[in-house]
Amino acid sequence: MTTNNTAAAAAAARKPTIDTARVQDQAESLINSSLSWLHTHWLQILIGIGAGIAVAAALFWLRGLGPRIVARSRTGTGWSAVFGRAVERTHGFFIVMLSAKLVVGYAGAPADVASTVTFLFTVAAVFQVAVWAREIILGAIEHRTRGEHIGGEALGSAMGLIRLLVSFGVFAIAFVVVLDNLGVNVTGLVAGLGVGGIAIGLAAQGIFADLFAALAIIFDRPFRRGDAVTYDSTSGNVEEIGLKSTRIRGIDGELRVISNKNLLDKEIQNNTVRERRRSKFTIGLAYETPPDKLDRFPEMMKEVIEASGMTYVRCGFFQFGASSLDFDVQFDSPSADFTEAYNGRHRTGIAILRRCNEEGLVIAYPMQVNYLAAPDGRLVDPRARPAASGPVDATES
């Protein structure tokens, strides 16, 4: 029993207690110094109070301009509306403490009063900056997504999650900054938050990867909803950009769903914003074509292509084929519209064939001739006129 009583007494001795006498002395000191300050600096205090009220009134008037700036924005998501909402979110406590901080030095306040004002101002300023930062970040994201990227339910889900992450991030930083200004050792807290963030990131890395990919699509704008895109060997129109995946309607009517991260890892061709569409023909002329006509062939192609409403790029001889002299012909459509380019290619191809017929140019096609051997070992050309003794057996394809 004696041992237990001794342990309890030792524990009670180690337990921290509040020194009420010391607290009372500090309170009395603060009251006495404040009364002495009021007695000796009453004129400076009155002037400071007047100046503080004037500053606060001006700041409240400036805050009142926020809703007016927002109302001037036609869409409600422009940059003026973003900054207007940030101004509107200015808290009254911050305005009061800012006014007090500006005039407390002029009034000659004692150290205890000045330190109290500084502490309250620091807390108000840090959290006010966090509020401004959150409003500007979220407003910038909404401005970038306005009317062309993520729509409907997907936009609400994305913005809800983004708002939660941004709010948690900025206010966590503000809380750590306030503790650091109070003299608290925040090293362990920062380390704990870092470890917790790493654990959450590893557990949901797939979700966050697709989320950040969606944000990359929002800000970088490689494509928009309704654009015709090509990735890998797939082509289609973007129907919806979601929080985790993008839906693309294929050219055969099928709906293709691909995660945002995997989509951005591929080379994407945005056919909607292309300037033109290029078509190519390979035209093989017969080896019997006279050289002067071969030399004039590029000029003929230029005339035909421009007459068909297309833009001539180039035409020239590029190889000796197995059964033809091959020319490469390239031309562009006047716009990026696929239907217009397709119809223009059709017109141009028919016009080239018609011009070749008019010029007497033969477009070669593969041909094979089988030669036969005569009884004396000579080769017999099956294209030669048959002898009177009888026909020559030959095969031509």
Short mmCIF file of C-alpha atoms in Angstrom, two decimals, residues 45-368:
data_model
loop_
_atom_site.label_atom_id
_atom_site.label_comp_id
_atom_site.label_asym_id
_atom_site.label_seq_id
_atom_site.Cartn_x
_atom_site.Cartn_y
_atom_site.Cartn_z
CA ILE A 45 -5.11 56.19 -29.62
CA LEU A 46 -8.03 58.33 -30.79
CA ILE A 47 -6.23 59.24 -34.01
CA GLY A 48 -5.29 55.59 -34.53
CA ILE A 49 -8.88 54.46 -33.98
CA GLY A 50 -10.10 57.03 -36.50
CA ALA A 51 -7.49 56.00 -39.04
CA GLY A 52 -8.29 52.33 -38.45
CA ILE A 53 -12.01 52.92 -39.01
CA ALA A 54 -11.24 54.81 -42.23
CA VAL A 55 -9.00 52.02 -43.50
CA ALA A 56 -11.57 49.36 -42.58
CA ALA A 57 -14.36 51.33 -44.30
CA ALA A 58 -12.26 51.60 -47.47
CA LEU A 59 -11.49 47.88 -47.41
CA PHE A 60 -15.15 46.95 -46.88
CA TRP A 61 -16.05 49.21 -49.82
CA LEU A 62 -13.47 47.45 -51.99
CA ARG A 63 -14.89 44.09 -50.96
CA GLY A 64 -18.30 45.30 -52.07
CA LEU A 65 -16.93 45.72 -55.60
CA GLY A 66 -16.52 41.92 -55.89
CA PRO A 67 -20.19 41.12 -56.73
CA ARG A 68 -20.28 43.98 -59.22
CA ILE A 69 -17.21 42.62 -61.02
CA VAL A 70 -18.79 39.16 -61.14
CA ALA A 71 -22.04 40.61 -62.53
CA ARG A 72 -20.18 42.28 -65.40
CA SER A 73 -18.93 38.92 -66.68
CA ARG A 74 -21.29 37.61 -69.36
CA THR A 75 -20.45 33.93 -68.79
CA GLY A 76 -19.74 34.08 -65.06
CA THR A 77 -16.52 32.09 -65.56
CA GLY A 78 -14.21 34.72 -67.07
CA TRP A 79 -11.09 36.02 -65.37
CA SER A 80 -12.93 39.10 -64.13
CA ALA A 81 -15.49 36.87 -62.44
CA VAL A 82 -12.72 34.75 -60.92
CA PHE A 83 -11.01 37.73 -59.29
CA GLY A 84 -14.36 39.26 -58.37
CA ARG A 85 -15.33 36.15 -56.40
CA ALA A 86 -11.93 36.12 -54.71
CA VAL A 87 -12.42 39.74 -53.59
CA GLU A 88 -15.93 38.91 -52.41
CA ARG A 89 -14.53 36.10 -50.20
CA THR A 90 -12.46 38.59 -48.15
CA HIS A 91 -13.37 37.99 -44.49
CA GLY A 92 -14.36 40.82 -42.19
CA PHE A 93 -12.03 39.63 -39.40
CA PHE A 94 -9.06 39.96 -41.76
CA ILE A 95 -10.08 43.52 -42.65
CA VAL A 96 -10.37 44.49 -38.97
CA MET A 97 -7.02 42.96 -38.05
CA LEU A 98 -5.30 44.52 -41.06
CA SER A 99 -6.59 47.94 -40.01
CA ALA A 100 -5.43 47.35 -36.42
CA LYS A 101 -2.00 46.20 -37.60
CA LEU A 102 -1.55 49.35 -39.69
CA VAL A 103 -2.30 51.78 -36.82
CA VAL A 104 -1.04 49.95 -33.73
CA GLY A 105 2.50 51.20 -34.22
CA TYR A 106 1.42 54.84 -34.49
CA ALA A 107 -0.58 54.61 -31.28
CA GLY A 108 2.52 53.51 -29.35
CA ALA A 109 0.91 50.35 -27.99
CA PRO A 110 2.82 48.40 -25.32
CA ALA A 111 4.61 45.19 -26.26
CA ASP A 112 1.85 42.92 -24.94
CA VAL A 113 -0.87 44.63 -26.99
CA ALA A 114 1.31 44.84 -30.12
CA SER A 115 2.23 41.14 -29.94
CA THR A 116 -1.44 40.19 -29.51
CA VAL A 117 -2.43 42.22 -32.57
CA THR A 118 0.45 40.72 -34.57
CA PHE A 119 -0.59 37.18 -33.63
CA LEU A 120 -4.24 37.71 -34.59
CA PHE A 121 -3.25 39.45 -37.82
CA THR A 122 -0.94 36.57 -38.77
CA VAL A 123 -3.68 33.99 -38.27
CA ALA A 124 -6.22 36.06 -40.22
CA ALA A 125 -3.79 36.82 -43.07
CA VAL A 126 -2.65 33.22 -43.54
CA PHE A 127 -6.16 31.81 -43.75
CA GLN A 128 -7.35 34.71 -45.91
CA VAL A 129 -4.55 34.01 -48.41
CA ALA A 130 -5.63 30.36 -48.40
CA VAL A 131 -9.21 31.39 -49.23
CA TRP A 132 -8.01 33.63 -52.08
CA ALA A 133 -5.75 30.91 -53.46
CA ARG A 134 -8.57 28.35 -53.42
CA GLU A 135 -10.97 30.68 -55.21
CA ILE A 136 -8.46 31.62 -57.90
CA ILE A 137 -7.35 28.01 -58.54
CA LEU A 138 -10.91 26.70 -58.76
CA GLY A 139 -11.98 29.67 -60.86
CA ALA A 140 -9.11 29.08 -63.29
CA ILE A 141 -10.12 25.43 -63.68
CA GLU A 142 -13.77 26.34 -64.27
CA HIS A 143 -12.68 28.97 -66.79
CA ARG A 144 -10.70 26.40 -68.77
CA THR A 145 -13.52 23.83 -68.73
CA ARG A 146 -16.23 26.28 -69.80
CA GLY A 147 -18.48 24.78 -72.45
CA GLU A 148 -16.06 22.55 -74.31
CA HIS A 149 -14.43 19.77 -72.31
CA ILE A 150 -16.09 17.88 -69.51
CA GLY A 151 -19.82 18.27 -69.39
CA GLY A 152 -22.83 17.47 -67.26
CA GLU A 153 -22.48 14.90 -64.51
CA ALA A 154 -18.81 14.28 -65.28
CA LEU A 155 -18.01 17.96 -64.79
CA GLY A 156 -19.81 18.00 -61.44
CA SER A 157 -17.94 14.92 -60.24
CA ALA A 158 -14.59 16.24 -61.42
CA MET A 159 -15.06 19.69 -59.90
CA GLY A 160 -16.29 18.19 -56.62
CA LEU A 161 -13.15 16.09 -56.25
CA ILE A 162 -10.87 18.90 -57.43
CA ARG A 163 -12.50 21.34 -54.99
CA LEU A 164 -11.93 18.88 -52.13
CA LEU A 165 -8.27 18.31 -53.02
CA VAL A 166 -7.52 22.02 -53.51
CA SER A 167 -9.27 23.02 -50.27
CA PHE A 168 -7.45 20.34 -48.28
CA GLY A 169 -4.10 21.32 -49.77
CA VAL A 170 -4.28 25.09 -49.24
CA PHE A 171 -5.76 24.94 -45.73
CA ALA A 172 -3.30 22.25 -44.64
CA ILE A 173 -0.45 24.53 -45.72
CA ALA A 174 -2.11 27.49 -43.94
CA PHE A 175 -2.48 25.47 -40.73
CA VAL A 176 1.19 24.46 -40.79
CA VAL A 177 2.27 28.06 -41.42
CA VAL A 178 0.21 29.31 -38.45
CA LEU A 179 1.70 26.68 -36.14
CA ASP A 180 5.20 27.55 -37.31
CA ASN A 181 4.59 31.25 -36.55
CA LEU A 182 3.41 30.27 -33.07
CA GLY A 183 6.77 28.62 -32.43
CA VAL A 184 5.49 25.04 -32.67
CA ASN A 185 7.92 22.49 -34.10
CA VAL A 186 6.06 21.33 -37.24
CA THR A 187 8.76 18.99 -38.55
CA GLY A 188 7.03 15.88 -37.24
CA LEU A 189 3.64 17.08 -38.50
CA VAL A 190 4.97 17.75 -42.00
CA ALA A 191 6.67 14.37 -42.06
CA GLY A 192 3.46 12.65 -40.98
CA LEU A 193 1.44 14.42 -43.64
CA GLY A 194 4.04 13.47 -46.22
CA VAL A 195 3.97 9.79 -45.27
CA GLY A 196 0.17 9.79 -45.26
CA GLY A 197 0.08 11.45 -48.67
CA ILE A 198 2.50 8.89 -50.10
CA ALA A 199 0.41 6.01 -48.73
CA ILE A 200 -2.80 7.44 -50.20
CA GLY A 201 -1.07 8.14 -53.50
CA LEU A 202 0.24 4.57 -53.79
CA ALA A 203 -3.16 3.11 -52.91
CA ALA A 204 -5.03 5.17 -55.51
CA GLN A 205 -2.32 5.85 -58.06
CA GLY A 206 -4.46 4.61 -60.96
CA ILE A 207 -7.34 6.94 -60.08
CA PHE A 208 -5.05 9.92 -59.54
CA ALA A 209 -3.17 9.19 -62.78
CA ASP A 210 -6.41 9.36 -64.78
CA LEU A 211 -7.57 12.42 -62.81
CA PHE A 212 -4.37 14.34 -63.52
CA ALA A 213 -4.55 13.20 -67.14
CA ALA A 214 -8.06 14.71 -67.30
CA LEU A 215 -6.65 17.95 -65.88
CA ALA A 216 -3.89 17.84 -68.51
CA ILE A 217 -6.55 17.53 -71.21
CA ILE A 218 -8.39 20.49 -69.69
CA PHE A 219 -5.38 22.79 -69.60
CA ASP A 220 -3.29 21.58 -72.54
CA ARG A 221 -6.30 21.06 -74.86
CA PRO A 222 -4.93 18.42 -77.27
CA PHE A 223 -8.54 17.87 -78.32
CA ARG A 224 -12.04 18.91 -77.38
CA ARG A 225 -15.44 17.30 -77.27
CA GLY A 226 -16.67 16.81 -80.85
CA ASP A 227 -13.19 16.73 -82.41
CA ALA A 228 -12.25 14.00 -84.90
CA VAL A 229 -9.09 12.31 -83.62
CA THR A 230 -6.83 9.42 -84.57
CA TYR A 231 -4.69 7.46 -82.14
CA ASP A 232 -2.81 4.25 -82.95
CA SER A 233 -4.92 2.73 -85.74
CA THR A 234 -8.25 4.04 -84.38
CA SER A 235 -10.21 7.04 -85.63
CA GLY A 236 -13.41 8.61 -84.37
CA ASN A 237 -15.13 11.63 -82.80
CA VAL A 238 -14.69 12.56 -79.12
CA GLU A 239 -18.10 12.30 -77.45
CA GLU A 240 -17.23 12.83 -73.79
CA ILE A 241 -14.18 13.50 -71.64
CA GLY A 242 -14.84 12.02 -68.23
CA LEU A 243 -13.07 12.05 -64.90
CA LYS A 244 -11.36 8.70 -65.58
CA SER A 245 -11.87 7.90 -69.27
CA THR A 246 -12.63 9.42 -72.65
CA ARG A 247 -15.33 8.07 -74.96
CA ILE A 248 -14.70 8.10 -78.70
CA ARG A 249 -17.29 7.14 -81.32
CA GLY A 250 -15.52 5.08 -84.00
CA ILE A 251 -16.00 5.55 -87.72
CA ASP A 252 -18.00 2.29 -87.84
CA GLY A 253 -20.38 3.48 -85.11
CA GLU A 254 -18.79 1.65 -82.19
CA LEU A 255 -18.12 3.42 -78.88
CA ARG A 256 -14.53 3.14 -77.71
CA VAL A 257 -13.65 3.86 -74.07
CA ILE A 258 -10.02 4.50 -73.16
CA SER A 259 -8.53 5.75 -69.90
CA ASN A 260 -7.22 9.30 -69.96
CA LYS A 261 -3.69 8.27 -68.99
CA ASN A 262 -3.43 5.62 -71.72
CA LEU A 263 -4.86 8.02 -74.27
CA LEU A 264 -2.31 10.75 -73.51
CA ASP A 265 0.53 8.20 -73.68
CA LYS A 266 -0.26 7.73 -77.38
CA GLU A 267 0.35 9.99 -80.37
CA ILE A 268 -2.94 11.76 -81.04
CA GLN A 269 -3.82 13.31 -84.39
CA ASN A 270 -6.50 15.98 -84.14
CA ASN A 271 -8.11 15.96 -87.58
CA THR A 272 -10.53 18.76 -86.71
CA VAL A 273 -7.84 21.44 -86.43
CA ARG A 274 -5.75 20.30 -89.37
CA GLU A 275 -5.33 22.85 -92.16
CA ARG A 276 -5.81 20.50 -95.11
CA ARG A 277 -5.88 16.87 -96.24
CA ARG A 278 -3.26 15.52 -98.60
CA SER A 279 -3.87 12.89 -101.26
CA LYS A 280 -1.30 10.89 -103.19
CA PHE A 281 -1.45 8.96 -106.45
CA THR A 282 1.18 6.70 -107.93
CA ILE A 283 0.77 6.71 -111.72
CA GLY A 284 2.75 4.21 -113.78
CA LEU A 285 3.26 5.09 -117.45
CA ALA A 286 4.27 2.51 -120.06
CA TYR A 287 7.96 2.19 -120.90
CA GLU A 288 7.10 2.98 -124.52
CA THR A 289 6.06 6.56 -123.57
CA PRO A 290 8.22 9.15 -125.43
CA PRO A 291 10.67 11.02 -123.11
CA ASP A 292 9.31 14.44 -124.10
CA LYS A 293 5.84 13.50 -122.87
CA LEU A 294 7.36 12.15 -119.66
CA ASP A 295 9.12 15.48 -119.20
CA ARG A 296 5.84 17.40 -119.64
CA PHE A 297 3.82 15.05 -117.43
CA PRO A 298 4.26 17.07 -114.13
CA GLU A 299 2.98 20.22 -115.87
CA MET A 300 -0.03 18.29 -117.16
CA MET A 301 -0.81 17.07 -113.66
CA LYS A 302 -0.59 20.60 -112.27
CA GLU A 303 -3.13 21.81 -114.82
CA VAL A 304 -5.49 18.91 -114.11
CA ILE A 305 -5.26 19.23 -110.31
CA GLU A 306 -5.84 22.99 -110.24
CA ALA A 307 -8.74 22.63 -112.69
CA SER A 308 -10.33 20.12 -110.27
CA GLY A 309 -10.31 22.66 -107.43
CA MET A 310 -7.42 21.10 -105.53
CA THR A 311 -4.01 22.53 -104.57
CA TYR A 312 -1.05 21.18 -106.52
CA VAL A 313 1.90 20.14 -104.33
CA ARG A 314 4.35 18.15 -106.47
CA CYS A 315 4.68 15.58 -109.20
CA GLY A 316 7.79 13.81 -110.43
CA PHE A 317 9.35 10.57 -111.57
CA PHE A 318 10.60 8.47 -108.67
CA GLN A 319 11.29 4.89 -109.76
CA PHE A 320 11.58 2.37 -112.57
CA GLY A 321 8.82 -0.10 -111.82
CA ALA A 322 8.64 -3.72 -112.87
CA SER A 323 6.38 -2.84 -115.80
CA SER A 324 6.00 0.95 -115.67
CA LEU A 325 7.69 4.31 -115.18
CA ASP A 326 6.22 5.47 -111.86
CA PHE A 327 5.34 9.09 -111.09
CA ASP A 328 4.38 10.37 -107.62
CA VAL A 329 1.51 12.90 -107.64
CA GLN A 330 0.57 14.83 -104.48
CA PHE A 331 -2.15 17.44 -103.97
CA ASP A 332 -4.09 19.02 -101.07
CA SER A 333 -7.74 19.75 -100.46
CA PRO A 334 -8.64 23.41 -99.85
CA SER A 335 -10.01 22.56 -96.37
CA ALA A 336 -9.76 19.86 -93.71
CA ASP A 337 -13.27 18.51 -94.35
CA PHE A 338 -13.04 14.79 -95.04
CA THR A 339 -16.02 14.65 -97.41
CA GLU A 340 -14.71 17.54 -99.49
CA ALA A 341 -11.25 15.97 -99.67
CA TYR A 342 -12.72 12.59 -100.61
CA ASN A 343 -14.86 14.03 -103.40
CA GLY A 344 -11.97 16.17 -104.62
CA ARG A 345 -9.72 13.13 -104.85
CA HIS A 346 -12.40 11.37 -106.90
CA ARG A 347 -12.71 14.30 -109.33
CA THR A 348 -8.97 14.61 -109.67
CA GLY A 349 -8.47 10.91 -110.37
CA ILE A 350 -11.08 10.88 -113.14
CA ALA A 351 -9.64 14.08 -114.63
CA ILE A 352 -6.10 12.56 -114.67
CA LEU A 353 -7.38 9.47 -116.47
CA ARG A 354 -9.23 11.62 -119.03
CA ARG A 355 -6.15 13.79 -119.66
CA CYS A 356 -3.92 10.74 -120.13
CA ASN A 357 -6.34 9.38 -122.73
CA GLU A 358 -6.37 12.72 -124.56
CA GLU A 359 -2.54 12.87 -124.60
CA GLY A 360 -2.18 9.27 -125.70
CA LEU A 361 -0.43 8.27 -122.46
CA VAL A 362 -0.80 4.62 -121.55
CA ILE A 363 -1.15 3.83 -117.84
CA ALA A 364 0.68 0.54 -117.56
CA TYR A 365 -0.57 -2.52 -115.78
CA PRO A 366 1.34 -5.69 -114.88
CA MET A 367 1.74 -8.06 -117.87
CA GLN A 368 3.54 -11.37 -118.23
#
